[in-house]
Amino acid sequence: MKTTYPLHTQQLTFSCLPPSVPFAKDLKLARSLIFASGTLAPLATYSGELKIPFDIQMECNHVIDVQRTFITALGHGRNSNIKLRATYQNTDKFEFQVDFSCLTKFFIENEFFS
């Protein structure tokens, strides 16, 4: 198989789309879909965003120990002149992408998510 890009690449992508757009093709082909995530609740909202009914649903209680969670709010990254506002207008700006990716890399390298 010939590709136009290296096989071992890393990519950070920002998509400011309603979820129904990228899922539209898959939703038409599937007989069953299983969505598993800690951030889908409430399911009624997510069902509306995907524009499909969820005939069968199951929601569980929160199962992650609070000691294993990391929550923070960041106003800016390494460049204090760039505000980290992930709006439609900002996510296409190179400066925003650099600051956001540097912060993401920092958190991963320092095992904030492990």
XYZ file of N, CA and C in Angstrom:
342
model
N 0.837 -1.176 0.000
C 0.000 0.000 0.000
C 0.884 1.242 0.000
N 0.649 2.110 -0.944
C 1.451 3.321 -1.064
C 0.723 4.477 -0.382
N 1.460 5.237 0.434
C 0.860 6.387 1.103
C 1.616 7.645 0.729
N 0.980 8.770 0.941
C 1.620 10.056 0.667
C 2.190 10.674 1.930
N 2.132 9.954 3.036
C 2.633 10.455 4.308
C 3.414 9.349 4.998
N 4.314 9.697 5.901
C 5.064 8.663 6.624
C 4.118 7.789 7.447
N 4.465 6.521 7.586
C 3.607 5.607 8.339
C 3.578 5.928 9.826
N 4.656 6.440 10.368
C 4.716 6.739 11.800
C 4.673 8.243 11.997
N 3.479 8.764 12.120
C 3.316 10.204 12.304
C 2.486 10.468 13.543
N 2.622 11.658 14.060
C 1.770 12.113 15.148
C 1.001 13.306 14.638
N -0.250 13.394 15.012
C -1.076 14.470 14.499
C -2.039 14.913 15.584
N -2.187 16.207 15.755
C -3.171 16.786 16.653
C -4.152 17.539 15.775
N -5.418 17.155 15.822
C -6.419 17.732 14.947
C -7.505 18.404 15.772
N -7.912 19.581 15.355
C -9.024 20.282 15.975
C -10.185 20.259 14.998
N -11.336 19.791 15.443
C -12.518 19.773 14.593
C -13.646 20.486 15.318
N -14.081 21.583 14.771
C -15.206 22.318 15.356
C -16.448 22.000 14.535
N -16.910 20.786 14.641
C -18.060 20.321 13.882
C -19.067 19.707 14.838
N -20.349 19.740 14.487
C -21.289 18.954 15.272
C -20.958 17.474 15.071
N -21.119 16.640 16.095
C -20.741 15.226 15.975
C -21.437 14.497 14.835
N -22.613 14.952 14.436
C -23.332 14.253 13.365
C -22.592 14.331 12.032
N -21.754 15.337 11.825
C -21.047 15.484 10.545
C -20.023 14.367 10.333
N -19.031 14.185 11.231
C -18.054 13.125 10.969
C -18.629 11.714 11.091
N -19.720 11.541 11.860
C -20.293 10.214 12.051
C -21.359 9.861 11.016
N -21.765 10.794 10.173
C -22.913 10.589 9.286
C -22.809 9.312 8.461
N -21.677 9.087 7.812
C -21.508 7.903 6.956
C -21.581 6.617 7.780
N -20.872 6.566 8.910
C -20.863 5.367 9.749
C -22.241 5.068 10.326
N -22.972 6.101 10.690
C -24.290 5.899 11.285
C -25.263 5.285 10.292
N -25.120 5.594 9.017
C -26.012 5.033 8.000
C -25.712 3.562 7.731
N -24.465 3.144 7.896
C -24.057 1.774 7.590
C -24.237 0.806 8.758
N -24.252 1.326 9.968
C -24.212 0.458 11.150
C -25.586 -0.081 11.530
N -25.574 -1.326 12.013
C -26.776 -1.902 12.613
C -26.798 -1.625 14.099
N -25.616 -1.609 14.709
C -25.489 -1.356 16.144
C -24.284 -0.465 16.386
N -24.418 0.419 17.334
C -23.308 1.276 17.742
C -23.159 1.207 19.250
N -21.939 1.098 19.698
C -21.660 1.129 21.132
C -20.726 2.303 21.376
N -21.205 3.287 22.113
C -20.386 4.427 22.507
C -20.001 4.221 23.959
N -18.719 4.250 24.230
C -18.242 4.079 25.603
C -17.308 5.229 25.937
N -17.683 5.990 26.934
C -16.865 7.126 27.331
C -17.347 7.622 28.678
N -16.493 8.320 29.364
C -16.885 8.917 30.632
C -17.503 10.283 30.454
N -17.634 10.740 29.216
C -18.108 12.110 29.002
C -19.348 12.185 28.120
N -20.072 11.107 27.960
C -21.238 11.119 27.087
C -22.531 11.492 27.801
N -22.541 11.493 29.124
C -23.768 11.774 29.864
C -24.054 13.269 29.839
N -25.294 13.668 29.745
C -26.482 12.835 29.586
C -26.627 12.355 28.139
N -27.061 11.121 28.000
C -27.148 10.511 26.674
C -28.180 11.183 25.777
N -29.227 11.749 26.357
C -30.248 12.407 25.536
C -29.639 13.557 24.738
N -28.746 14.291 25.354
C -28.077 15.390 24.659
C -27.223 14.857 23.520
N -26.471 13.798 23.777
C -25.589 13.230 22.763
C -26.395 12.635 21.610
N -27.505 12.007 21.935
C -28.382 11.461 20.902
C -28.874 12.576 19.982
N -29.214 13.705 20.559
C -29.655 14.847 19.765
C -28.552 15.407 18.888
N -27.321 15.454 19.421
C -26.197 15.972 18.648
C -25.861 15.071 17.461
N -26.014 13.760 17.639
C -25.750 12.814 16.551
C -26.935 12.685 15.601
N -28.075 13.184 16.025
C -29.316 13.122 15.248
C -29.759 11.689 14.985
N -29.625 10.848 16.016
C -30.126 9.475 15.951
C -30.742 9.125 17.303
N -31.763 8.264 17.309
C -32.318 7.832 18.595
C -31.450 6.737 19.216
N -31.361 6.732 20.514
C -30.710 5.635 21.238
C -31.832 4.782 21.820
N -32.176 3.689 21.119
C -33.284 2.848 21.562
C -32.973 2.124 22.863
N -31.746 1.688 23.027
C -31.315 1.001 24.252
C -30.153 1.793 24.833
N -30.261 2.125 26.124
C -29.221 2.923 26.773
C -28.847 2.317 28.114
N -27.600 2.516 28.500
C -27.151 2.134 29.833
C -26.159 3.181 30.303
N -26.391 3.737 31.474
C -25.461 4.690 32.065
C -25.030 4.150 33.421
N -23.749 4.195 33.680
C -23.205 3.720 34.955
C -22.819 4.907 35.828
N -22.698 4.623 37.110
C -22.193 5.637 38.026
C -20.738 5.924 37.706
N -20.248 7.020 38.213
C -18.844 7.380 38.017
C -17.971 6.300 38.650
N -17.030 5.735 37.874
C -16.241 4.605 38.369
C -14.766 4.919 38.557
N -14.334 6.130 38.232
C -12.923 6.480 38.389
C -12.712 7.110 39.757
N -11.735 6.613 40.474
C -11.385 7.162 41.778
C -11.010 8.631 41.617
N -11.536 9.481 42.481
C -11.274 10.911 42.400
C -9.778 11.219 42.468
N -8.990 10.359 43.084
C -7.545 10.555 43.165
C -6.863 10.385 41.808
N -7.558 9.764 40.851
C -6.964 9.529 39.525
C -7.483 10.512 38.473
N -8.124 11.575 38.922
C -8.624 12.569 37.982
C -7.756 13.821 38.020
N -7.712 14.514 36.916
C -6.960 15.765 36.817
C -7.839 16.783 36.110
N -8.186 17.825 36.812
C -9.033 18.864 36.244
C -8.356 20.202 36.483
N -8.257 20.996 35.451
C -7.652 22.320 35.586
C -8.207 23.239 34.507
N -8.037 24.503 34.704
C -8.393 25.501 33.697
C -7.149 26.328 33.411
N -6.828 26.468 32.154
C -5.638 27.210 31.754
C -6.043 28.371 30.859
N -5.593 29.557 31.210
C -5.910 30.730 30.416
C -4.934 30.967 29.284
N -3.707 30.485 29.471
C -2.687 30.656 28.439
C -1.619 29.595 28.617
N -0.850 29.396 27.558
C 0.232 28.415 27.589
C 1.560 29.090 27.832
N 2.593 28.612 27.169
C 3.936 29.159 27.380
C 4.043 30.595 26.890
N 3.255 30.962 25.911
C 3.245 32.332 25.407
C 2.075 33.057 26.063
N 2.364 33.898 27.043
C 1.290 34.540 27.805
C 0.479 35.532 26.972
N 0.927 35.840 25.761
C 0.174 36.746 24.893
C -0.940 36.034 24.132
N -0.908 34.710 24.107
C -1.915 33.928 23.390
C -2.899 33.351 24.403
N -4.172 33.744 24.296
C -5.188 33.206 25.196
C -5.660 31.860 24.651
N -5.763 30.879 25.535
C -6.202 29.540 25.121
C -7.725 29.455 25.143
N -8.326 30.028 24.145
C -9.775 29.941 23.970
C -10.018 29.113 22.719
N -10.555 27.930 22.899
C -10.735 27.010 21.774
C -12.015 27.338 21.011
N -12.072 28.530 20.475
C -13.208 28.938 19.661
C -12.925 28.606 18.197
N -13.951 28.681 17.395
C -13.799 28.398 15.967
C -12.732 29.293 15.345
N -12.722 30.572 15.729
C -11.764 31.513 15.160
C -10.338 31.216 15.615
N -10.153 30.769 16.859
C -8.805 30.593 17.406
C -8.134 29.280 17.030
N -8.884 28.212 16.875
C -8.256 26.901 16.674
C -7.513 26.786 15.347
N -7.813 27.641 14.397
C -7.077 27.636 13.127
C -5.789 28.448 13.184
N -5.602 29.201 14.251
C -4.404 30.038 14.366
C -3.205 29.193 14.777
N -2.118 29.353 14.058
C -0.902 28.583 14.317
C -0.413 28.776 15.752
N -0.451 30.001 16.265
C 0.030 30.285 17.620
C -0.768 29.507 18.663
N -2.092 29.441 18.485
C -2.938 28.675 19.396
C -2.562 27.197 19.348
N -2.404 26.655 18.143
C -2.074 25.241 17.984
C -0.738 24.910 18.633
N 0.256 25.795 18.488
C 1.568 25.562 19.096
C 1.451 25.560 20.613
N 0.802 26.571 21.188
C 0.679 26.633 22.646
C -0.098 25.435 23.188
N -1.207 25.083 22.519
C -2.019 23.965 23.000
C -1.256 22.650 22.903
N -0.563 22.431 21.795
C 0.183 21.173 21.647
C 1.353 21.105 22.628
N 1.999 22.241 22.913
C 3.087 22.241 23.907
C 2.560 21.891 25.293
N 1.401 22.420 25.656
C 0.804 22.077 26.951
C 0.425 20.604 27.008
N -0.185 20.107 25.938
C -0.555 18.691 25.894
C 0.678 17.813 26.039
N 1.725 18.135 25.320
C 2.982 17.382 25.406
C 3.547 17.438 26.825
N 3.506 18.609 27.450
C 4.008 18.757 28.817
C 3.256 17.840 29.783
N 1.921 17.826 29.694
C 1.137 16.996 30.600
C 1.398 15.511 30.372
N 1.553 15.109 29.130
C 1.831 13.702 28.831
C 3.214 13.307 29.322
N 4.217 14.123 29.028
C 5.589 13.806 29.446
C 5.745 13.778 30.963
N 4.960 14.572 31.657
C 5.052 14.623 33.112
C 4.032 13.720 33.793
N 3.420 12.850 32.999
C 2.525 11.795 33.475
C 1.359 12.314 34.303
N 0.816 13.463 33.918
C -0.363 13.974 34.596
C -1.574 13.081 34.341
N -1.557 12.345 33.220
C -2.706 11.529 32.851
C -2.552 10.059 33.213
N -1.464 9.683 33.881
C -1.289 8.256 34.181
C -1.821 7.918 35.548
